[in-house]
mmCIF file of C-alpha atoms in Angstrom:
data_model
loop_
_atom_site.group_PDB
_atom_site.id
_atom_site.type_symbol
_atom_site.label_atom_id
_atom_site.label_comp_id
_atom_site.label_asym_id
_atom_site.label_seq_id
_atom_site.Cartn_x
_atom_site.Cartn_y
_atom_site.Cartn_z
ATOM 1 C CA MET A 1 163.729 192.282 129.650
ATOM 2 C CA ARG A 2 166.992 192.182 127.714
ATOM 3 C CA VAL A 3 166.695 193.371 124.127
ATOM 4 C CA ALA A 4 169.108 192.914 121.200
ATOM 5 C CA ILE A 5 168.814 194.850 117.949
ATOM 6 C CA VAL A 6 170.572 193.335 114.929
ATOM 7 C CA HIS A 7 171.262 195.376 111.811
ATOM 8 C CA GLU A 8 173.211 194.450 108.665
ATOM 9 C CA TRP A 9 175.904 197.118 108.815
ATOM 10 C CA PHE A 10 176.409 200.606 110.203
ATOM 11 C CA LEU A 11 178.127 202.932 107.742
ATOM 12 C CA THR A 12 175.650 205.733 107.014
ATOM 13 C CA HIS A 13 172.488 207.156 108.514
ATOM 14 C CA ALA A 14 170.139 206.251 105.660
ATOM 15 C CA GLY A 15 166.666 204.722 105.365
ATOM 16 C CA SER A 16 167.105 201.423 107.216
ATOM 17 C CA GLU A 17 169.240 203.087 109.893
ATOM 18 C CA LYS A 18 166.410 205.542 110.538
ATOM 19 C CA VAL A 19 164.223 202.542 111.370
ATOM 20 C CA VAL A 20 166.868 201.321 113.825
ATOM 21 C CA GLU A 21 167.015 204.833 115.288
ATOM 22 C CA GLN A 22 163.312 204.746 116.151
ATOM 23 C CA ILE A 23 163.472 201.171 117.487
ATOM 24 C CA LEU A 24 166.283 202.306 119.783
ATOM 25 C CA LYS A 25 164.092 205.126 121.054
ATOM 26 C CA ILE A 26 161.505 202.526 122.074
ATOM 27 C CA TRP A 27 164.113 200.297 123.762
ATOM 28 C CA PRO A 28 167.029 202.637 124.606
ATOM 29 C CA ASN A 29 168.782 200.025 126.768
ATOM 30 C CA ALA A 30 169.018 197.526 123.893
ATOM 31 C CA ASP A 31 172.388 196.210 122.724
ATOM 32 C CA LEU A 32 173.354 196.597 119.064
ATOM 33 C CA PHE A 33 174.801 193.894 116.811
ATOM 34 C CA SER A 34 175.874 194.029 113.159
ATOM 35 C CA VAL A 35 178.141 192.409 110.579
ATOM 36 C CA VAL A 36 180.352 195.531 110.564
ATOM 37 C CA ASP A 37 180.210 198.931 112.244
ATOM 38 C CA PHE A 38 182.227 201.722 110.650
ATOM 39 C CA MET A 39 179.900 204.570 111.554
ATOM 40 C CA PRO A 40 181.919 207.780 112.115
ATOM 41 C CA ASP A 41 181.958 208.891 115.740
ATOM 42 C CA ALA A 42 180.431 212.258 114.857
ATOM 43 C CA GLU A 43 177.367 210.540 113.353
ATOM 44 C CA ARG A 44 176.560 208.099 116.166
ATOM 45 C CA GLY A 45 173.886 210.262 117.725
ATOM 46 C CA PHE A 46 171.078 208.186 116.225
ATOM 47 C CA MET A 47 172.701 205.090 117.795
ATOM 48 C CA LEU A 48 172.586 206.800 121.222
ATOM 49 C CA GLY A 49 176.380 206.702 121.162
ATOM 50 C CA LYS A 50 176.409 202.904 121.139
ATOM 51 C CA ARG A 51 178.813 200.696 119.219
ATOM 52 C CA ALA A 52 177.557 197.496 117.693
ATOM 53 C CA LYS A 53 179.073 194.157 118.579
ATOM 54 C CA THR A 54 180.381 192.974 115.219
ATOM 55 C CA THR A 55 181.451 189.804 113.416
ATOM 56 C CA PHE A 56 184.866 188.637 112.234
ATOM 57 C CA ILE A 57 184.246 190.450 108.932
ATOM 58 C CA GLN A 58 184.929 193.722 110.787
ATOM 59 C CA ASN A 59 188.618 192.800 110.898
ATOM 60 C CA LEU A 60 189.058 191.437 107.363
ATOM 61 C CA PRO A 61 191.109 193.389 104.772
ATOM 62 C CA LYS A 62 189.361 196.448 103.287
ATOM 63 C CA ALA A 63 186.143 195.610 105.158
ATOM 64 C CA ARG A 64 185.378 199.311 105.579
ATOM 65 C CA THR A 65 184.993 199.916 101.836
ATOM 66 C CA LYS A 66 184.615 196.409 100.382
ATOM 67 C CA TYR A 67 182.320 194.828 102.954
ATOM 68 C CA ARG A 68 179.822 193.787 100.268
ATOM 69 C CA ALA A 69 182.511 191.594 98.702
ATOM 70 C CA TYR A 70 182.301 189.426 101.824
ATOM 71 C CA LEU A 71 178.646 188.527 101.164
ATOM 72 C CA PRO A 72 179.482 184.788 100.792
ATOM 73 C CA LEU A 73 180.835 184.853 104.378
ATOM 74 C CA MET A 74 177.999 186.851 105.909
ATOM 75 C CA PRO A 75 175.632 183.935 106.639
ATOM 76 C CA LEU A 76 178.407 182.250 108.606
ATOM 77 C CA ALA A 77 179.379 185.530 110.279
ATOM 78 C CA ILE A 78 175.888 186.495 111.451
ATOM 79 C CA GLU A 79 175.391 183.041 112.996
ATOM 80 C CA GLN A 80 178.421 183.576 115.244
ATOM 81 C CA LEU A 81 176.790 186.427 117.159
ATOM 82 C CA ASP A 82 175.843 185.115 120.606
ATOM 83 C CA LEU A 83 172.347 186.355 121.461
ATOM 84 C CA SER A 84 171.517 183.595 123.935
ATOM 85 C CA GLY A 85 171.190 186.019 126.863
ATOM 86 C CA TYR A 86 168.382 188.112 125.345
ATOM 87 C CA ASP A 87 164.621 187.804 125.787
ATOM 88 C CA LEU A 88 163.743 189.799 122.680
ATOM 89 C CA VAL A 89 165.724 189.940 119.428
ATOM 90 C CA ILE A 90 164.735 192.525 116.820
ATOM 91 C CA SER A 91 166.442 192.232 113.445
ATOM 92 C CA SER A 92 166.431 195.029 110.882
ATOM 93 C CA SER A 93 167.081 192.997 107.760
ATOM 94 C CA HIS A 94 167.475 193.420 104.030
ATOM 95 C CA ALA A 95 170.236 190.816 103.656
ATOM 96 C CA VAL A 96 171.434 188.547 106.472
ATOM 97 C CA ALA A 97 170.461 190.107 109.843
ATOM 98 C CA LYS A 98 167.430 187.871 110.270
ATOM 99 C CA GLY A 99 169.749 184.824 110.200
ATOM 100 C CA VAL A 100 170.916 185.232 113.807
ATOM 101 C CA LEU A 101 170.443 182.127 115.957
ATOM 102 C CA THR A 102 167.745 182.263 118.649
ATOM 103 C CA GLY A 103 166.330 179.672 121.022
ATOM 104 C CA PRO A 104 162.759 178.435 121.571
ATOM 105 C CA ASP A 105 162.211 180.694 124.598
ATOM 106 C CA GLN A 106 163.383 183.831 122.813
ATOM 107 C CA VAL A 107 161.179 186.072 120.677
ATOM 108 C CA HIS A 108 162.619 187.124 117.317
ATOM 109 C CA VAL A 109 160.795 189.922 115.478
ATOM 110 C CA CYS A 110 162.204 190.784 112.040
ATOM 111 C CA TYR A 111 161.546 194.187 110.519
ATOM 112 C CA CYS A 112 162.147 193.159 106.922
ATOM 113 C CA HIS A 113 163.056 195.944 104.507
ATOM 114 C CA SER A 114 163.080 193.236 101.830
ATOM 115 C CA PRO A 115 164.229 189.674 101.303
ATOM 116 C CA ILE A 116 167.692 189.777 99.729
ATOM 117 C CA ARG A 117 166.820 191.568 96.498
ATOM 118 C CA TYR A 118 169.858 190.494 94.477
ATOM 119 C CA ALA A 119 169.386 186.841 95.433
ATOM 120 C CA TRP A 120 165.695 186.640 94.519
ATOM 121 C CA ASP A 121 163.582 188.445 91.910
ATOM 122 C CA LEU A 122 166.259 191.040 91.100
ATOM 123 C CA GLN A 123 169.087 188.544 90.586
ATOM 124 C CA HIS A 124 169.228 188.929 86.805
ATOM 125 C CA GLN A 125 169.157 192.735 87.015
ATOM 126 C CA TYR A 126 171.923 192.616 89.636
ATOM 127 C CA LEU A 127 174.115 190.379 87.468
ATOM 128 C CA GLN A 128 173.640 192.638 84.447
ATOM 129 C CA GLU A 129 174.437 195.832 86.391
ATOM 130 C CA SER A 130 177.482 194.177 88.018
ATOM 131 C CA ARG A 131 178.733 192.970 84.621
ATOM 132 C CA LEU A 132 178.383 189.371 85.775
ATOM 133 C CA ALA A 133 175.951 188.184 83.122
ATOM 134 C CA LYS A 134 178.512 185.966 81.361
ATOM 135 C CA GLY A 135 181.697 184.056 81.979
ATOM 136 C CA PHE A 136 183.296 182.196 84.877
ATOM 137 C CA LYS A 137 182.665 184.973 87.436
ATOM 138 C CA SER A 138 179.007 184.941 86.422
ATOM 139 C CA TRP A 139 178.660 181.239 87.178
ATOM 140 C CA LEU A 140 180.520 181.656 90.454
ATOM 141 C CA ALA A 141 178.163 184.474 91.465
ATOM 142 C CA ARG A 142 175.123 182.397 90.479
ATOM 143 C CA ILE A 143 176.305 179.454 92.577
ATOM 144 C CA ILE A 144 176.896 181.696 95.597
ATOM 145 C CA LEU A 145 173.455 183.284 95.227
ATOM 146 C CA HIS A 146 171.892 179.824 94.903
ATOM 147 C CA TYR A 147 173.261 178.756 98.274
ATOM 148 C CA ILE A 148 172.341 182.106 99.840
ATOM 149 C CA ARG A 149 168.736 181.523 98.761
ATOM 150 C CA ILE A 150 168.739 178.119 100.464
ATOM 151 C CA TRP A 151 170.163 179.666 103.652
ATOM 152 C CA ASP A 152 167.756 182.596 103.453
ATOM 153 C CA VAL A 153 164.676 180.364 103.380
ATOM 154 C CA ARG A 154 165.973 178.115 106.161
ATOM 155 C CA THR A 155 166.645 181.029 108.503
ATOM 156 C CA ALA A 156 163.137 182.418 107.970
ATOM 157 C CA HIS A 157 161.947 179.624 110.282
ATOM 158 C CA GLY A 158 163.833 181.276 113.153
ATOM 159 C CA VAL A 159 161.667 184.404 112.972
ATOM 160 C CA ASP A 160 158.584 184.500 115.200
ATOM 161 C CA GLN A 161 157.022 187.538 113.528
ATOM 162 C CA PHE A 162 157.849 189.261 110.248
ATOM 163 C CA VAL A 163 157.127 192.966 109.916
ATOM 164 C CA ALA A 164 157.148 194.444 106.409
ATOM 165 C CA ASN A 165 157.764 198.079 105.529
ATOM 166 C CA SER A 166 154.967 197.997 102.927
ATOM 167 C CA ALA A 167 152.268 195.736 101.515
ATOM 168 C CA PHE A 168 154.550 195.323 98.486
ATOM 169 C CA ILE A 169 157.288 193.818 100.678
ATOM 170 C CA ALA A 170 154.716 191.740 102.575
ATOM 171 C CA ARG A 171 153.826 190.109 99.259
ATOM 172 C CA ARG A 172 157.512 189.485 98.557
ATOM 173 C CA ILE A 173 157.927 187.903 102.022
ATOM 174 C CA ARG A 174 154.937 185.644 101.365
ATOM 175 C CA LYS A 175 156.361 184.622 97.983
ATOM 176 C CA VAL A 176 159.909 183.956 99.229
ATOM 177 C CA TYR A 177 159.419 182.671 102.771
ATOM 178 C CA GLY A 178 155.800 181.485 102.754
ATOM 179 C CA ARG A 179 155.160 183.661 105.829
ATOM 180 C CA ASP A 180 152.629 186.376 106.581
ATOM 181 C CA ALA A 181 153.934 189.789 107.627
ATOM 182 C CA VAL A 182 152.322 192.700 109.451
ATOM 183 C CA VAL A 183 152.845 196.019 107.663
ATOM 184 C CA VAL A 184 154.335 198.874 109.702
ATOM 185 C CA HIS A 185 155.461 201.649 107.384
ATOM 186 C CA PRO A 186 158.928 203.075 108.118
ATOM 187 C CA PRO A 187 159.165 206.409 109.931
ATOM 188 C CA ALA A 188 159.324 209.647 107.991
ATOM 189 C CA ASP A 189 160.459 212.669 109.981
ATOM 190 C CA VAL A 190 157.630 214.841 108.700
ATOM 191 C CA SER A 191 158.305 217.367 111.471
ATOM 192 C CA ALA A 192 161.523 218.301 109.651
ATOM 193 C CA PHE A 193 159.506 219.355 106.575
ATOM 194 C CA THR A 194 157.187 222.336 106.908
ATOM 195 C CA LEU A 195 154.140 223.035 104.787
ATOM 196 C CA ARG A 196 154.327 225.692 102.080
ATOM 197 C CA GLU A 197 151.183 226.416 100.095
ATOM 198 C CA ASP A 198 152.535 228.845 97.490
ATOM 199 C CA LYS A 199 154.423 226.961 94.783
ATOM 200 C CA GLU A 200 156.826 228.088 92.073
ATOM 201 C CA ASP A 201 156.909 227.097 88.414
ATOM 202 C CA PHE A 202 159.337 224.176 88.455
ATOM 203 C CA TYR A 203 159.339 220.439 89.021
ATOM 204 C CA LEU A 204 161.762 218.620 91.300
ATOM 205 C CA ALA A 205 163.424 215.199 91.093
ATOM 206 C CA ALA A 206 165.767 214.210 93.915
ATOM 207 C CA SER A 207 167.413 210.839 94.444
ATOM 208 C CA ARG A 208 170.582 208.826 94.493
ATOM 209 C CA MET A 209 171.744 208.446 90.889
ATOM 210 C CA VAL A 210 171.591 204.666 90.652
ATOM 211 C CA PRO A 211 170.036 202.708 87.757
ATOM 212 C CA TYR A 212 166.719 201.638 89.287
ATOM 213 C CA LYS A 213 165.881 205.244 90.247
ATOM 214 C CA LYS A 214 165.516 206.074 86.500
ATOM 215 C CA MET A 215 166.791 209.622 86.917
ATOM 216 C CA PRO A 216 168.196 209.957 83.355
ATOM 217 C CA MET A 217 164.742 208.979 82.058
ATOM 218 C CA ILE A 218 163.111 211.813 84.008
ATOM 219 C CA VAL A 219 165.737 214.285 82.774
ATOM 220 C CA GLU A 220 165.329 213.244 79.137
ATOM 221 C CA ALA A 221 161.541 213.418 79.397
ATOM 222 C CA PHE A 222 161.759 217.047 80.526
ATOM 223 C CA ALA A 223 164.396 217.805 77.891
ATOM 224 C CA ARG A 224 161.655 216.932 75.396
ATOM 225 C CA MET A 225 159.318 219.414 77.122
ATOM 226 C CA PRO A 226 161.478 222.564 76.848
ATOM 227 C CA GLU A 227 158.703 224.827 78.145
ATOM 228 C CA LYS A 228 158.728 223.039 81.516
ATOM 229 C CA ARG A 229 161.491 223.543 84.086
ATOM 230 C CA LEU A 230 163.042 220.686 86.093
ATOM 231 C CA VAL A 231 165.503 220.873 89.007
ATOM 232 C CA VAL A 232 167.474 217.709 89.784
ATOM 233 C CA ILE A 233 169.221 217.081 93.120
ATOM 234 C CA GLY A 234 171.386 214.051 93.850
ATOM 235 C CA ASP A 235 174.661 212.323 93.154
ATOM 236 C CA GLY A 236 175.803 208.881 92.079
ATOM 237 C CA PRO A 237 177.058 206.780 89.168
ATOM 238 C CA GLU A 238 174.344 207.962 86.745
ATOM 239 C CA LEU A 239 174.978 211.687 87.273
ATOM 240 C CA ASP A 240 176.953 211.979 84.029
ATOM 241 C CA LYS A 241 174.129 210.279 82.111
ATOM 242 C CA CYS A 242 171.714 212.858 83.473
ATOM 243 C CA ARG A 243 173.987 215.704 82.406
ATOM 244 C CA ALA A 244 174.400 214.193 78.942
ATOM 245 C CA VAL A 245 170.648 214.162 78.213
ATOM 246 C CA ALA A 246 169.684 217.393 80.005
ATOM 247 C CA GLY A 247 168.327 220.329 78.047
ATOM 248 C CA PRO A 248 168.658 224.036 78.926
ATOM 249 C CA ASN A 249 165.381 223.792 80.892
ATOM 250 C CA VAL A 250 166.915 221.220 83.291
ATOM 251 C CA THR A 251 169.093 222.359 86.207
ATOM 252 C CA ILE A 252 171.250 219.554 87.640
ATOM 253 C CA MET A 253 172.540 220.596 91.042
ATOM 254 C CA GLY A 254 174.298 217.383 92.117
ATOM 255 C CA TYR A 255 174.569 216.641 95.812
ATOM 256 C CA GLN A 256 173.024 219.289 98.068
ATOM 257 C CA SER A 257 172.545 219.727 101.800
ATOM 258 C CA PHE A 258 169.320 218.753 103.525
ATOM 259 C CA GLN A 259 168.400 222.433 103.870
ATOM 260 C CA VAL A 260 168.687 223.007 100.115
ATOM 261 C CA LEU A 261 166.712 219.848 99.336
ATOM 262 C CA ARG A 262 163.941 220.814 101.759
ATOM 263 C CA ASP A 263 163.750 224.336 100.336
ATOM 264 C CA HIS A 264 163.265 222.988 96.812
ATOM 265 C CA MET A 265 160.708 220.425 98.006
ATOM 266 C CA GLN A 266 158.701 223.231 99.580
ATOM 267 C CA ARG A 267 158.781 225.449 96.496
ATOM 268 C CA ALA A 268 158.317 222.875 93.702
ATOM 269 C CA LYS A 269 154.967 222.582 91.956
ATOM 270 C CA ALA A 270 155.380 218.763 91.945
ATOM 271 C CA PHE A 271 157.893 216.084 92.870
ATOM 272 C CA VAL A 272 158.689 213.531 90.119
ATOM 273 C CA PHE A 273 159.508 209.991 91.245
ATOM 274 C CA ALA A 274 160.157 207.156 88.761
ATOM 275 C CA ALA A 275 161.595 204.325 90.886
ATOM 276 C CA GLU A 276 159.905 201.106 91.883
ATOM 277 C CA GLU A 277 160.642 201.337 95.589
ATOM 278 C CA ASP A 278 159.835 198.982 98.428
ATOM 279 C CA PHE A 279 158.435 202.002 100.272
ATOM 280 C CA GLY A 280 160.083 205.258 99.162
ATOM 281 C CA ILE A 281 160.574 207.963 101.763
ATOM 282 C CA THR A 282 161.138 211.005 99.521
ATOM 283 C CA PRO A 283 157.560 211.113 98.134
ATOM 284 C CA VAL A 284 156.341 211.241 101.744
ATOM 285 C CA GLU A 285 158.768 214.067 102.539
ATOM 286 C CA ALA A 286 157.590 216.002 99.475
ATOM 287 C CA GLN A 287 153.962 215.635 100.547
ATOM 288 C CA ALA A 288 154.915 216.814 104.045
ATOM 289 C CA CYS A 289 155.907 220.070 102.312
ATOM 290 C CA GLY A 290 152.467 220.237 100.682
ATOM 291 C CA THR A 291 153.936 219.229 97.318
ATOM 292 C CA PRO A 292 152.042 216.722 95.138
ATOM 293 C CA VAL A 293 153.875 213.760 93.589
ATOM 294 C CA ILE A 294 154.002 212.420 90.025
ATOM 295 C CA ALA A 295 155.067 208.822 90.608
ATOM 296 C CA PHE A 296 155.567 205.486 88.911
ATOM 297 C CA GLY A 297 152.497 203.522 89.970
ATOM 298 C CA LYS A 298 154.131 200.424 91.345
ATOM 299 C CA GLY A 299 155.673 199.324 94.641
ATOM 300 C CA GLY A 300 155.520 201.470 97.744
ATOM 301 C CA ALA A 301 154.330 204.625 95.961
ATOM 302 C CA LEU A 302 150.892 203.024 95.679
ATOM 303 C CA GLU A 303 150.706 203.128 99.484
ATOM 304 C CA THR A 304 152.092 206.619 100.051
ATOM 305 C CA VAL A 305 150.588 208.657 97.184
ATOM 306 C CA VAL A 306 146.812 209.081 96.779
ATOM 307 C CA ASP A 307 145.672 209.279 93.135
ATOM 308 C CA SER A 308 142.007 209.988 93.817
ATOM 309 C CA PRO A 309 139.225 211.590 91.749
ATOM 310 C CA ASP A 310 138.431 213.602 94.883
ATOM 311 C CA PRO A 311 140.639 216.731 94.955
ATOM 312 C CA ALA A 312 140.244 216.879 98.744
ATOM 313 C CA GLN A 313 142.036 213.519 98.977
ATOM 314 C CA ARG A 314 144.328 213.619 95.924
ATOM 315 C CA THR A 315 148.057 213.980 96.655
ATOM 316 C CA GLY A 316 149.498 212.954 93.294
ATOM 317 C CA ILE A 317 149.075 211.035 90.063
ATOM 318 C CA PHE A 318 150.617 207.834 88.729
ATOM 319 C CA PHE A 319 152.162 206.813 85.436
ATOM 320 C CA ARG A 320 152.088 203.102 84.666
ATOM 321 C CA GLU A 321 155.282 202.528 82.667
ATOM 322 C CA GLN A 322 158.895 203.554 83.198
ATOM 323 C CA THR A 323 159.141 205.285 79.827
ATOM 324 C CA LEU A 324 159.779 208.815 78.569
ATOM 325 C CA GLU A 325 156.337 208.937 77.012
ATOM 326 C CA ALA A 326 154.614 207.879 80.240
ATOM 327 C CA VAL A 327 156.391 210.597 82.240
ATOM 328 C CA MET A 328 155.546 213.231 79.648
ATOM 329 C CA GLU A 329 151.900 212.157 79.547
ATOM 330 C CA ALA A 330 151.669 212.275 83.352
ATOM 331 C CA VAL A 331 153.084 215.810 83.450
ATOM 332 C CA SER A 332 150.541 216.851 80.802
ATOM 333 C CA ARG A 333 147.719 215.386 82.909
ATOM 334 C CA PHE A 334 149.084 217.162 85.968
ATOM 335 C CA GLU A 335 148.924 220.496 84.149
ATOM 336 C CA ALA A 336 145.509 219.859 82.593
ATOM 337 C CA GLY A 337 143.637 221.450 85.468
ATOM 338 C CA LEU A 338 143.872 218.853 88.240
ATOM 339 C CA ALA A 339 143.436 220.512 91.616
ATOM 340 C CA PHE A 340 145.736 219.688 94.541
ATOM 341 C CA ASP A 341 145.357 220.793 98.138
ATOM 342 C CA PRO A 342 148.702 221.234 99.934
ATOM 343 C CA LEU A 343 146.935 220.547 103.233
ATOM 344 C CA ALA A 344 145.727 217.172 101.920
ATOM 345 C CA CYS A 345 149.309 216.312 100.966
ATOM 346 C CA ARG A 346 150.500 217.235 104.457
ATOM 347 C CA ARG A 347 147.761 215.230 106.180
ATOM 348 C CA ASN A 348 148.605 212.179 104.097
ATOM 349 C CA ALA A 349 152.316 212.458 104.959
ATOM 350 C CA GLU A 350 151.542 212.610 108.672
ATOM 351 C CA ARG A 351 150.211 209.044 108.510
ATOM 352 C CA PHE A 352 153.864 207.966 108.178
ATOM 353 C CA GLY A 353 155.320 210.059 110.988
ATOM 354 C CA VAL A 354 157.790 208.959 113.649
ATOM 355 C CA GLN A 355 155.221 208.721 116.453
ATOM 356 C CA ALA A 356 152.916 206.581 114.315
ATOM 357 C CA PHE A 357 155.786 204.168 113.663
ATOM 358 C CA GLN A 358 156.780 203.945 117.317
ATOM 359 C CA ASP A 359 153.229 203.330 118.494
ATOM 360 C CA LYS A 360 152.480 200.656 115.905
ATOM 361 C CA PHE A 361 155.787 198.822 116.257
ATOM 362 C CA ARG A 362 155.782 198.860 120.068
ATOM 363 C CA THR A 363 152.189 197.560 120.159
ATOM 364 C CA LEU A 364 152.993 194.788 117.695
ATOM 365 C CA VAL A 365 156.086 193.592 119.582
ATOM 366 C CA GLU A 366 154.255 193.668 122.907
ATOM 367 C CA ARG A 367 151.465 191.578 121.389
ATOM 368 C CA VAL A 368 153.977 189.003 120.147
ATOM 369 C CA MET A 369 155.647 188.872 123.573
ATOM 370 C CA VAL A 370 152.305 188.345 125.341
ATOM 371 C CA ALA A 371 151.384 185.584 122.898
ATOM 372 C CA ARG A 372 154.693 183.839 123.604
ATOM 373 C CA GLU A 373 154.179 184.089 127.378
ATOM 374 C CA GLU A 374 150.694 182.605 127.065
ATOM 375 C CA GLN A 375 152.058 179.794 124.920
ATOM 376 C CA LEU A 376 154.769 178.970 127.479
ATOM 377 C CA HIS A 377 152.192 179.075 130.287
ATOM 378 C CA ASP A 378 149.906 176.645 128.450
ATOM 379 C CA GLU A 379 152.800 174.268 127.925
#
């Protein structure tokens, strides 16, 4: 069986690339395809040393750094990849990868990280953050996104089976494409995070400093609770905002190595997470360290954090609004005598381990392949 794996772009080894890494471990002889591939040679280990077969966008000016500017061309580009010689096509898609062309005798399974966020329900937020809310460029962007939505829905018909990374994304797939999706949570390398039961007297927030992560809100909330200590790890465009609102009880460390991040995750009394994520891997990693999570109760966190009245099951608590007051109230509840078992946190994290992902995804794809064979036999 010839297998093709299609991914949007290879530039870093981040969340969606970690999914591709595990899919490659299931089918190590698969060929890789992507819009562009600028992954540094020293970081290709997760790709098994492979290079993706790319589109014409790879050779356009400044594609390495400005590849997102070529979004209007990506639907055309992805359709030019010739996958006609493959029995199984697996797309890892959060933008255009699922739009590859496949024939009626091929099986196309799409692991959907999300329908194109900035073309659908997050369009208005995207336009505001990109300073495209008004003017000629705004209307041009809106027209482009309109046609991308039309293309996005049409290409959903070429997918035999959607796989969602969370029930939250499965609902988004149903809303956008009118298709059901099987949930297979993305892999968390819980083996890289060891349990530590003795905790120190500080909270931890760690994330990329981008607007939807709400890191300045967390920092300001703790600045208003000067008796509580917060450590912040991460870098990005909102780092200066975090520094501007931080009090003396908040330590902002900026970017740190994995070893430093893991050490703080193990020692923190709780991990604070304020984003509305599709899944959210860092709360799982914190729980793998035996650290409970104080999380915004929406999106993927509802599936990875257990806010239970039973202390033997409880791995965190939720706050229901992305506000300073809600964060402060949640921290007060956390300190009001709620009991947390580090072993319960670890057990919960292990549900999202690498082996669990591989087993579930392999079984699902095999089931789809068998169903297709039976269908062809009946015909």
